[in-house]
CSV table of C-alpha atoms and ligand atoms in Angstrom, one decimal:
chain,number,residue,atom,x,y,z
U,9,MET,CA,139.8,-16.5,-1.2
U,10,LYS,CA,137.2,-13.8,-1.8
U,11,ARG,CA,140.0,-11.4,-2.7
U,12,ASP,CA,141.4,-13.8,-5.3
U,13,LEU,CA,138.0,-14.1,-6.8
U,14,GLN,CA,137.5,-10.4,-7.0
U,15,ASN,CA,140.8,-10.1,-8.7
U,16,TYR,CA,139.9,-12.9,-11.0
U,17,TYR,CA,136.7,-11.1,-12.1
U,18,ARG,CA,138.5,-7.8,-12.5
U,19,ASP,CA,141.0,-9.4,-14.8
U,20,LEU,CA,138.3,-11.3,-16.7
U,21,ARG,CA,136.3,-8.1,-17.2
U,22,LEU,CA,139.4,-6.3,-18.5
U,23,LYS,CA,140.2,-9.1,-20.9
U,24,ILE,CA,136.7,-9.4,-22.4
U,25,ARG,CA,135.8,-5.7,-22.3
U,26,ASN,CA,135.7,-5.2,-26.0
U,27,ALA,CA,134.9,-8.7,-27.1
U,28,ASP,CA,132.2,-9.7,-24.7
U,29,ALA,CA,129.2,-9.5,-26.9
U,30,GLN,CA,131.1,-11.1,-29.8
U,31,MET,CA,132.2,-13.9,-27.5
U,32,PHE,CA,128.6,-14.4,-26.4
U,33,VAL,CA,127.2,-14.7,-29.9
U,34,ALA,CA,130.1,-16.9,-30.9
U,35,GLN,CA,129.2,-19.1,-27.9
U,36,LEU,CA,125.6,-19.4,-29.2
U,37,ALA,CA,126.9,-20.3,-32.7
U,38,ARG,CA,129.1,-23.0,-31.2
U,39,LYS,CA,126.1,-24.4,-29.4
U,40,GLN,CA,124.3,-24.7,-32.7
U,41,GLU,CA,127.3,-26.4,-34.3
U,42,VAL,CA,127.2,-29.1,-31.7
U,43,ASN,CA,123.5,-29.5,-31.9
U,44,SER,CA,121.5,-28.2,-34.8
U,45,ALA,CA,118.4,-28.1,-32.7
U,46,PHE,CA,119.9,-25.1,-30.8
U,47,PHE,CA,118.2,-22.0,-32.0
U,48,TYR,CA,119.5,-18.4,-31.8
U,49,ASP,CA,119.3,-15.2,-33.7
U,50,PHE,CA,120.6,-11.7,-33.2
U,51,VAL,CA,120.7,-8.2,-34.7
U,52,VAL,CA,123.6,-5.7,-34.7
U,53,ASN,CA,123.2,-2.1,-35.7
U,54,ALA,CA,125.3,0.0,-38.2
U,55,GLU,CA,127.9,0.7,-35.5
U,56,GLY,CA,128.3,-3.0,-34.8
U,57,LYS,CA,126.5,-2.8,-31.5
U,58,LEU,CA,124.4,-5.8,-30.4
U,59,MET,CA,120.8,-4.7,-30.4
U,60,TYR,CA,118.9,-7.9,-29.8
U,61,VAL,CA,119.8,-11.6,-29.2
U,62,PHE,CA,117.5,-14.5,-28.6
U,63,TRP,CA,118.2,-18.2,-27.9
U,64,ALA,CA,116.4,-21.4,-27.1
U,65,ASP,CA,118.1,-24.8,-26.9
U,66,ALA,CA,116.7,-28.1,-27.9
U,67,THR,CA,115.2,-28.9,-24.5
U,68,SER,CA,113.5,-25.5,-24.2
U,69,ARG,CA,112.0,-25.9,-27.6
U,70,LYS,CA,110.8,-29.4,-26.7
U,71,ASN,CA,109.4,-28.1,-23.5
U,72,TYR,CA,107.5,-25.4,-25.4
U,73,LYS,CA,105.9,-28.1,-27.6
U,74,HIS,CA,104.6,-29.8,-24.4
U,75,PHE,CA,103.8,-26.9,-22.1
U,76,GLY,CA,103.8,-23.8,-24.3
U,77,SER,CA,100.1,-23.1,-24.3
U,78,VAL,CA,100.6,-20.9,-21.3
U,79,VAL,CA,103.5,-18.6,-21.4
U,80,SER,CA,104.8,-16.0,-19.0
U,81,PHE,CA,107.0,-13.3,-20.5
U,82,ASP,CA,108.9,-11.1,-18.1
U,83,SER,CA,110.9,-8.0,-19.0
U,84,THR,CA,111.2,-6.5,-15.6
U,85,TYR,CA,114.5,-8.1,-14.6
U,86,THR,CA,117.4,-5.7,-14.0
U,87,THR,CA,119.8,-5.5,-16.8
U,88,ASN,CA,123.4,-6.4,-17.5
U,89,GLN,CA,126.5,-4.3,-17.8
U,90,TYR,CA,125.3,-2.8,-21.1
U,91,ASP,CA,121.9,-1.8,-19.8
U,92,MET,CA,120.2,-4.4,-21.9
U,93,ILE,CA,116.9,-5.9,-20.8
U,94,PHE,CA,116.9,-9.6,-19.9
U,95,ALA,CA,113.6,-11.0,-21.1
U,96,PRO,CA,112.8,-14.7,-20.5
U,97,PHE,CA,109.8,-16.8,-21.5
U,98,THR,CA,108.7,-19.4,-19.0
U,99,GLY,CA,105.9,-21.8,-18.3
U,100,VAL,CA,104.9,-24.7,-16.0
U,101,ASN,CA,105.8,-28.3,-16.6
U,102,HIS,CA,104.0,-31.5,-15.7
U,103,HIS,CA,105.4,-31.3,-12.1
U,104,LEU,CA,104.1,-27.8,-11.7
U,105,GLN,CA,107.6,-26.6,-11.7
U,106,SER,CA,108.7,-23.5,-13.6
U,107,VAL,CA,110.2,-24.3,-17.0
U,108,PHE,CA,112.3,-22.2,-19.3
U,109,PHE,CA,111.4,-21.7,-23.0
U,110,GLY,CA,113.9,-19.2,-24.2
U,111,ALA,CA,115.3,-15.7,-23.5
U,112,ALA,CA,116.6,-12.6,-25.0
U,113,PHE,CA,118.6,-9.5,-24.3
U,114,LEU,CA,117.2,-6.3,-25.8
U,115,LEU,CA,118.8,-2.9,-26.0
U,116,ASN,CA,115.6,-1.0,-25.5
U,117,GLU,CA,111.9,-1.4,-24.8
U,118,LYS,CA,110.6,0.0,-28.1
U,119,THR,CA,107.7,-1.8,-29.8
U,120,GLU,CA,110.0,-2.7,-32.7
U,121,SER,CA,112.2,-4.6,-30.3
U,122,TYR,CA,109.4,-6.6,-29.0
U,123,VAL,CA,108.1,-7.3,-32.5
U,124,TRP,CA,111.5,-8.6,-33.5
U,125,LEU,CA,111.6,-10.7,-30.3
U,126,PHE,CA,108.2,-12.2,-30.7
U,127,GLU,CA,108.7,-13.0,-34.3
U,128,THR,CA,112.0,-14.7,-33.6
U,129,PHE,CA,110.4,-16.6,-30.7
U,130,LEU,CA,107.7,-17.8,-33.1
U,131,LYS,CA,110.3,-18.9,-35.6
U,132,ALA,CA,112.1,-20.9,-32.9
U,133,MET,CA,108.8,-22.5,-31.9
U,134,GLY,CA,107.7,-23.7,-35.3
U,135,GLY,CA,105.2,-20.9,-35.8
U,136,VAL,CA,103.0,-22.0,-32.9
U,137,ALA,CA,101.9,-19.0,-30.8
U,138,PRO,CA,100.9,-19.5,-27.1
U,139,THR,CA,97.2,-19.7,-26.3
U,140,LEU,CA,97.7,-17.4,-23.4
U,141,ILE,CA,100.5,-15.0,-22.7
U,142,ILE,CA,101.0,-13.1,-19.5
U,143,THR,CA,103.3,-10.1,-19.3
U,144,ASP,CA,104.0,-7.0,-17.2
U,145,GLU,CA,102.2,-3.8,-18.1
U,146,ALA,CA,103.9,-1.9,-20.9
U,147,THR,CA,102.4,-0.4,-24.0
U,148,SER,CA,105.2,-1.6,-26.3
U,149,ILE,CA,104.9,-5.2,-25.1
U,150,LYS,CA,101.1,-5.0,-25.7
U,151,ASN,CA,101.7,-3.6,-29.2
U,152,GLY,CA,104.2,-6.3,-30.0
U,153,ILE,CA,101.8,-9.0,-28.9
U,154,ASP,CA,98.9,-7.5,-30.9
U,155,GLU,CA,101.1,-7.6,-33.9
U,156,VAL,CA,102.8,-11.0,-33.6
U,157,PHE,CA,100.4,-13.0,-31.5
U,158,PRO,CA,97.0,-11.6,-32.5
U,159,THR,CA,95.1,-14.7,-31.5
U,160,SER,CA,96.7,-15.3,-28.1
U,161,VAL,CA,94.9,-14.2,-25.1
U,162,TYR,CA,96.9,-11.4,-23.4
U,163,ARG,CA,96.8,-10.8,-19.6
U,164,LEU,CA,98.8,-8.8,-17.2
U,165,CYS,CA,100.9,-10.3,-14.4
U,166,MET,CA,99.0,-10.0,-11.2
U,167,TRP,CA,102.1,-10.4,-9.1
U,168,HIS,CA,103.7,-7.4,-10.6
U,169,ILE,CA,100.7,-5.3,-9.9
U,170,MET,CA,100.3,-6.5,-6.4
U,171,GLU,CA,104.1,-5.9,-5.8
U,172,LYS,CA,103.7,-2.3,-6.8
U,173,LEU,CA,100.7,-1.7,-4.6
U,174,PRO,CA,102.5,-0.9,-1.3
U,175,GLU,CA,104.4,2.1,-2.8
U,176,LYS,CA,101.1,3.5,-4.2
U,177,LEU,CA,99.5,3.7,-0.8
U,178,GLY,CA,99.8,6.1,2.1
U,179,LEU,CA,102.0,5.0,5.1
U,180,VAL,CA,98.9,4.5,7.3
U,181,ILE,CA,97.1,2.1,5.0
U,182,ARG,CA,100.3,0.3,4.1
U,183,GLU,CA,100.7,-0.8,7.6
U,184,GLU,CA,97.1,-1.8,8.1
U,185,SER,CA,97.0,-5.6,8.2
U,186,GLU,CA,93.3,-5.8,7.8
U,187,PHE,CA,93.6,-3.9,4.5
U,188,TRP,CA,96.0,-6.4,3.1
U,189,LYS,CA,93.9,-9.3,4.2
U,190,ARG,CA,90.9,-8.0,2.5
U,191,MET,CA,92.7,-6.7,-0.6
U,192,ASN,CA,94.5,-10.1,-1.1
U,193,ALA,CA,91.3,-12.0,-0.7
U,194,CYS,CA,89.5,-9.7,-3.0
U,195,VAL,CA,92.1,-9.9,-5.8
U,196,TRP,CA,93.0,-13.6,-5.5
U,197,GLY,CA,90.0,-15.1,-4.0
U,198,SER,CA,87.0,-13.5,-5.8
U,199,GLU,CA,85.2,-16.1,-7.8
U,200,THR,CA,82.9,-13.9,-9.8
U,201,VAL,CA,83.0,-10.5,-11.3
U,202,THR,CA,80.3,-9.2,-9.1
U,203,GLU,CA,81.9,-10.5,-6.0
U,204,PHE,CA,85.2,-8.8,-6.9
U,205,GLU,CA,83.6,-5.5,-7.9
U,206,LEU,CA,81.5,-5.2,-4.7
U,207,GLU,CA,84.4,-6.0,-2.4
U,208,TRP,CA,86.9,-3.7,-4.3
U,209,ASN,CA,84.5,-0.8,-4.2
U,210,SER,CA,83.8,-1.4,-0.5
U,211,ILE,CA,87.6,-1.5,0.3
U,212,ILE,CA,88.2,1.7,-1.7
U,213,SER,CA,85.5,3.7,0.0
U,214,GLU,CA,86.3,2.3,3.5
U,215,TYR,CA,89.9,3.4,3.2
U,216,GLY,CA,89.2,6.6,1.4
U,217,LEU,CA,91.1,5.6,-1.7
U,218,GLU,CA,88.7,7.1,-4.2
U,219,ASP,CA,91.2,9.7,-5.4
U,220,ASN,CA,94.1,7.3,-5.8
U,221,GLU,CA,94.8,7.5,-9.5
U,222,TRP,CA,96.9,4.4,-9.6
U,223,LEU,CA,94.2,2.2,-8.1
U,224,THR,CA,91.6,3.8,-10.3
U,225,LYS,CA,93.7,2.9,-13.4
U,226,ARG,CA,94.2,-0.7,-12.1
U,227,PHE,CA,90.5,-1.0,-11.6
U,228,SER,CA,89.8,0.2,-15.2
U,229,LEU,CA,92.2,-2.6,-16.3
U,230,ARG,CA,90.6,-5.2,-14.0
U,231,GLU,CA,89.6,-7.5,-16.9
U,232,SER,CA,93.2,-8.1,-17.8
U,233,TRP,CA,94.6,-9.0,-14.4
U,234,ILE,CA,91.9,-10.0,-11.9
U,235,PRO,CA,91.6,-13.8,-12.0
U,236,ALA,CA,87.8,-13.7,-11.6
U,237,TYR,CA,87.6,-12.3,-15.1
U,238,PHE,CA,89.4,-15.2,-16.7
U,239,MET,CA,88.2,-18.2,-15.0
U,240,ASP,CA,87.0,-19.6,-18.3
U,241,ILE,CA,90.3,-19.2,-20.2
U,242,SER,CA,91.9,-22.5,-20.4
U,243,LEU,CA,94.6,-23.1,-17.8
U,244,ALA,CA,94.7,-19.4,-16.8
U,245,GLY,CA,94.7,-20.6,-13.2
U,246,ILE,CA,98.2,-22.1,-13.5
U,247,LEU,CA,99.5,-18.6,-14.2
U,248,ARG,CA,99.5,-17.9,-10.5
U,249,THR,CA,102.4,-20.4,-10.5
U,250,THR,CA,104.1,-19.2,-13.7
U,251,SER,CA,104.0,-15.5,-13.3
U,252,ARG,CA,107.0,-14.8,-11.3
U,253,SER,CA,106.4,-17.4,-8.8
U,254,GLU,CA,108.9,-18.1,-6.1
U,255,SER,CA,110.6,-20.7,-8.1
U,256,ALA,CA,110.9,-18.7,-11.3
U,257,ASN,CA,112.2,-15.8,-9.3
U,258,SER,CA,114.9,-17.7,-7.5
U,259,PHE,CA,115.9,-19.2,-10.8
U,260,PHE,CA,116.5,-15.9,-12.4
U,261,ASN,CA,117.9,-14.3,-9.4
U,262,ARG,CA,121.0,-16.4,-9.7
U,263,PHE,CA,122.2,-14.4,-12.7
U,264,ILE,CA,120.3,-11.1,-12.8
U,265,HIS,CA,120.2,-8.1,-10.5
U,266,ARG,CA,123.9,-7.9,-11.1
U,267,ARG,CA,125.9,-5.9,-13.5
U,268,LEU,CA,127.3,-8.9,-15.3
U,269,THR,CA,129.1,-9.2,-18.6
U,270,PHE,CA,127.6,-11.6,-21.1
U,271,VAL,CA,130.3,-14.1,-20.5
U,272,GLU,CA,129.7,-14.1,-16.7
U,273,PHE,CA,126.0,-14.2,-17.4
U,274,TRP,CA,126.3,-17.3,-19.5
U,275,LEU,CA,128.2,-19.2,-17.0
U,276,ARG,CA,125.6,-18.6,-14.3
U,277,PHE,CA,122.7,-19.1,-16.7
U,278,GLU,CA,123.9,-22.5,-17.9
U,279,THR,CA,124.4,-23.7,-14.3
U,280,ALA,CA,121.0,-22.5,-13.2
U,281,LEU,CA,119.4,-24.1,-16.2
U,282,GLU,CA,121.1,-27.4,-15.5
U,283,CYS,CA,119.8,-27.3,-11.9
U,284,GLN,CA,116.3,-26.6,-13.2
U,285,ARG,CA,116.5,-29.6,-15.5
U,286,GLN,CA,118.0,-31.8,-12.8
U,287,GLU,CA,115.1,-31.0,-10.5
U,288,GLU,CA,112.7,-32.1,-13.3
U,289,LEU,CA,114.6,-35.4,-13.7
U,290,ILE,CA,114.4,-36.0,-10.0
U,291,ALA,CA,110.6,-35.3,-10.0
U,292,ASP,CA,110.2,-37.6,-13.1
U,293,ASN,CA,112.0,-40.3,-11.3
U,294,SER,CA,109.9,-40.1,-8.2
U,295,SER,CA,106.7,-39.8,-10.2
U,296,ILE,CA,107.5,-43.1,-11.9
U,297,HIS,CA,108.8,-45.0,-8.9
U,298,ARG,CA,106.8,-43.7,-6.0
U,299,THR,CA,103.4,-45.2,-5.3
U,300,PRO,CA,101.2,-42.6,-3.7
U,301,GLN,CA,99.1,-43.7,-0.8
U,302,LEU,CA,95.5,-44.1,-1.8
U,303,VAL,CA,92.8,-43.1,0.6
U,304,THR,CA,89.5,-44.1,-1.0
U,305,PRO,CA,88.4,-47.4,-2.5
U,306,TRP,CA,87.5,-45.7,-5.7
U,307,ALA,CA,89.0,-46.9,-9.0
U,308,MET,CA,89.2,-43.3,-10.1
U,309,GLU,CA,91.7,-42.4,-7.5
U,310,LYS,CA,93.9,-45.4,-8.4
U,311,GLN,CA,93.6,-44.4,-12.1
U,312,GLY,CA,94.7,-40.9,-11.2
U,313,SER,CA,97.8,-42.2,-9.3
U,314,GLN,CA,98.8,-44.2,-12.4
U,315,VAL,CA,98.6,-41.5,-15.0
U,316,PHE,CA,99.2,-38.2,-13.2
U,317,THR,CA,102.6,-37.0,-12.0
U,318,TYR,CA,103.1,-37.1,-8.3
U,319,GLU,CA,102.4,-33.4,-7.9
U,320,VAL,CA,99.4,-33.3,-10.1
U,321,PHE,CA,98.0,-36.4,-8.4
U,322,GLY,CA,98.3,-34.6,-5.1
U,323,LYS,CA,96.0,-31.9,-6.3
U,324,PHE,CA,93.6,-34.5,-7.9
U,325,GLN,CA,93.6,-36.5,-4.7
U,326,GLU,CA,92.5,-33.4,-2.7
U,327,GLN,CA,89.5,-33.3,-4.9
U,328,VAL,CA,88.7,-37.0,-4.6
U,329,ILE,CA,88.9,-36.8,-0.8
U,330,SER,CA,86.8,-33.7,-0.8
U,331,ALA,CA,84.2,-35.4,-3.0
U,332,ARG,CA,84.0,-38.2,-0.5
U,333,ASP,CA,83.8,-36.0,2.6
U,334,HIS,CA,82.2,-32.7,1.7
U,335,CYS,CA,80.2,-33.0,-1.4
U,336,CYS,CA,76.4,-33.2,-0.6
U,337,VAL,CA,74.2,-33.4,-3.6
U,338,GLN,CA,71.4,-30.9,-3.3
U,339,GLY,CA,69.4,-31.7,-6.4
U,340,ILE,CA,69.4,-33.7,-9.6
U,341,ALA,CA,67.5,-32.6,-12.7
U,342,GLN,CA,67.4,-33.8,-16.3
U,343,ASP,CA,67.2,-31.6,-19.3
U,344,GLU,CA,67.1,-33.8,-22.4
U,345,GLY,CA,70.5,-35.4,-22.6
U,346,ILE,CA,72.0,-33.1,-19.9
U,347,LYS,CA,72.0,-34.1,-16.3
U,348,ILE,CA,72.1,-31.1,-13.9
U,349,VAL,CA,73.5,-31.8,-10.4
U,350,THR,CA,73.7,-29.2,-7.8
U,351,PHE,CA,75.8,-29.3,-4.7
U,352,LYS,CA,75.8,-27.3,-1.5
U,353,THR,CA,79.2,-26.2,-0.4
U,354,GLY,CA,80.5,-25.0,3.0
U,355,ALA,CA,80.9,-21.4,1.9
U,356,SER,CA,77.1,-21.3,1.1
U,357,ARG,CA,77.9,-21.3,-2.6
U,358,VAL,CA,76.0,-23.6,-4.8
U,359,ARG,CA,77.9,-25.6,-7.4
U,360,GLU,CA,76.2,-26.8,-10.5
U,361,VAL,CA,77.5,-29.6,-12.8
U,362,ARG,CA,76.0,-30.0,-16.3
U,363,CYS,CA,76.8,-33.4,-17.7
U,364,ASP,CA,76.1,-34.7,-21.2
U,365,THR,CA,75.2,-38.3,-20.3
U,366,THR,CA,76.1,-39.6,-23.7
U,367,THR,CA,79.7,-38.3,-23.9
U,368,MET,CA,80.2,-38.0,-20.1
U,369,ILE,CA,81.6,-34.5,-20.7
U,370,ALA,CA,80.6,-32.2,-17.9
U,371,ASN,CA,81.3,-28.7,-16.7
U,372,CYS,CA,81.1,-27.3,-13.3
U,373,SER,CA,80.4,-23.8,-12.1
U,374,CYS,CA,83.6,-23.9,-9.9
U,375,ARG,CA,85.6,-24.1,-13.2
U,376,LEU,CA,88.5,-25.8,-11.6
U,377,PHE,CA,89.0,-28.0,-14.7
U,378,GLU,CA,88.9,-25.1,-17.1
U,379,SER,CA,91.3,-23.0,-15.0
U,380,HIS,CA,93.7,-25.6,-13.6
U,381,GLY,CA,93.2,-28.6,-15.8
U,382,ILE,CA,92.2,-30.8,-12.8
U,383,PRO,CA,88.7,-32.4,-12.5
U,384,CYS,CA,86.9,-30.9,-9.5
U,385,ARG,CA,85.2,-32.8,-6.6
U,386,HIS,CA,81.8,-32.1,-8.1
U,387,ILE,CA,82.5,-33.6,-11.5
U,388,ILE,CA,84.1,-36.6,-9.7
U,389,GLN,CA,80.9,-37.0,-7.7
U,390,VAL,CA,78.7,-36.8,-10.8
U,391,MET,CA,80.9,-39.5,-12.6
U,392,ARG,CA,80.2,-41.7,-9.6
U,393,ILE,CA,76.5,-41.0,-9.7
U,394,GLU,CA,76.6,-42.0,-13.3
U,395,ASN,CA,78.4,-45.2,-12.3
U,396,GLN,CA,81.5,-44.4,-14.2
U,397,LYS,CA,84.3,-46.4,-12.5
U,398,LYS,CA,87.0,-44.4,-14.3
U,399,LEU,CA,87.4,-40.8,-15.3
U,400,PRO,CA,86.8,-40.3,-19.1
U,401,THR,CA,90.1,-39.5,-20.9
U,402,PHE,CA,88.8,-36.0,-21.5
U,403,TYR,CA,89.7,-35.1,-17.9
U,404,ILE,CA,93.2,-36.4,-18.1
U,405,MET,CA,95.2,-33.6,-19.7
U,406,GLU,CA,98.3,-34.7,-21.7
U,407,ARG,CA,100.4,-32.1,-20.0
U,408,TRP,CA,99.9,-33.6,-16.5
U,409,LYS,CA,100.8,-37.2,-17.5
U,410,LYS,CA,103.8,-38.9,-16.0
U,411,ARG,CA,105.1,-39.8,-19.4
U,412,CYS,CA,104.0,-36.8,-21.4
U,413,LYS,CA,107.5,-36.1,-22.5
U,414,SER,CA,108.5,-39.6,-23.5
U,415,GLU,CA,107.7,-39.2,-27.2
U,416,SER,CA,110.4,-37.8,-29.5
U,417,VAL,CA,109.7,-34.3,-30.8
U,418,TYR,CA,111.1,-32.8,-34.0
U,419,ASP,CA,111.2,-29.3,-35.3
U,420,GLU,CA,110.2,-28.2,-38.9
U,421,GLN,CA,113.7,-28.9,-40.2
U,422,GLY,CA,113.5,-32.4,-38.9
U,423,ASN,CA,115.9,-31.8,-35.9
U,424,LEU,CA,115.3,-34.1,-33.0
U,425,LEU,CA,114.7,-31.8,-30.0
U,426,GLU,CA,117.1,-33.4,-27.6
U,427,GLU,CA,120.3,-32.2,-26.0
U,428,ASN,CA,122.4,-35.1,-27.2
U,429,PRO,CA,120.7,-36.4,-30.3
U,430,THR,CA,121.8,-40.0,-31.1
U,431,ASP,CA,120.2,-39.5,-34.5
U,432,SER,CA,123.2,-39.5,-37.0
U,433,LEU,CA,121.2,-38.8,-40.1
U,434,ASP,CA,122.3,-35.9,-42.3
U,435,ALA,CA,120.2,-32.7,-42.6
U,436,ALA,CA,118.7,-33.8,-46.0
U,437,ALA,CA,117.5,-37.1,-44.6
U,438,ARG,CA,116.1,-35.5,-41.5
U,439,LYS,CA,114.3,-32.9,-43.5
U,440,LYS,CA,112.8,-35.7,-45.7
U,441,ILE,CA,111.7,-37.6,-42.6
U,442,SER,CA,110.0,-34.5,-41.2
U,443,THR,CA,108.2,-33.9,-44.5
U,444,VAL,CA,107.0,-37.5,-44.7
U,445,ARG,CA,105.8,-37.3,-41.1
U,446,ASN,CA,103.8,-34.2,-41.8
U,447,LYS,CA,102.2,-35.7,-44.9
U,448,LEU,CA,101.4,-38.9,-43.0
U,449,GLU,CA,99.7,-36.7,-40.3
U,450,ASP,CA,97.6,-35.0,-43.0
U,451,LEU,CA,96.6,-38.3,-44.4
U,452,ILE,CA,95.5,-39.6,-41.0
U,453,GLN,CA,93.5,-36.4,-40.4
U,454,ARG,CA,91.7,-37.0,-43.7
U,455,ALA,CA,91.2,-40.7,-43.3
U,456,LYS,CA,89.9,-40.5,-39.7
U,457,GLN,CA,86.5,-39.4,-40.9
U,458,SER,CA,85.7,-43.0,-41.8
U,459,ASP,CA,86.6,-46.5,-40.9
U,460,GLU,CA,87.3,-47.4,-44.5
U,461,GLY,CA,89.7,-44.6,-44.7
U,462,MET,CA,91.7,-45.7,-41.7
U,463,ASP,CA,91.7,-49.3,-42.9
U,464,PHE,CA,93.1,-48.2,-46.2
Y,519,ZN,ZN1,83.3,-28.1,-9.4
């Protein structure tokens, strides 16, 4: 009965009132006892109050090794009973699902809190910083990133900005559907900087928003949140999925937006995480056992169906079909070893592929491969013109492969990053194996310069 449940929670809260944070940290410690690949760290102040706590389990750390190049860090979730900020790190897996990398509770939003958090995160992830990190707009987060992840590309979450937009507008414009149509197309759909700037300025003047300070400020920050400005940044396009996508949102909504105690939080969190991982397993299973329907006689399409996960293959297949149906070559030119092929597209844009005919590495002005990691219709067409039956491996990103997670991953201490490690070696032996593995890797790096070296 609902009444019983309410009473149960009241009693639970009374019981844990003074020991809640301690129980939470003790729970993390227990997790580590069971599996040494479970990482956590925390700080208490002089009064014994919990300031910061961060954790990442073996699976999260393994996921980071596979998919951690692009990370979304979100600190906008409403807090727990103790007014602490819940701050999760997430990314996108090989099925384009949201994937959890680790999370923290922070007592405040000061720069030093973020510095502690990012340093701790780095420690958990073997010192490997993300290539790209997307966050919400806050000076203290930006400071923390500059200090701890100086080489990572930093961008703002476009979802957060667009979510705030309605409240920054007058009532009349807010209800204008034409305004939203144009604004969304301008922000999300602009392909070039010029296209974006022309359309933005035209919207601003048409709706008389020149004096809107908030919009003026967002325009001055445009390079850090408008996708047109980072089409060349590797995989930035998948951020549209990571940054507070529907799936990430519903995942976290199960245990935030509520004044929960730590103990209550943990119960919900673990269940939600289990569900997320279960969904990944289901997707793994169907990627391996389901044979997608092929629509062209091209070997490339078949190859794609064999290597890519079901979801990524779907995206790739769209490009293959489109290459077959709507990809008219306009002109072919040759500039030394570079073949330049132009295409006319429906939207009266011209696409240009420049292909090195020795390596078969090409880039296209639509930049689909750079931004989403999926070879575009134009590159596919050029490969066909060049009589390539198969896609060069360059275009098959490791992170989209069906079996990208099948290899065992270890951390610096030699812990196997699995939830239930069957590895019964003691710590010293594991450490030794890890050291040997690293040395062997160095050796291969040095030897690969020559055939002789590799034979030796
Ligand atoms: Zn293209």
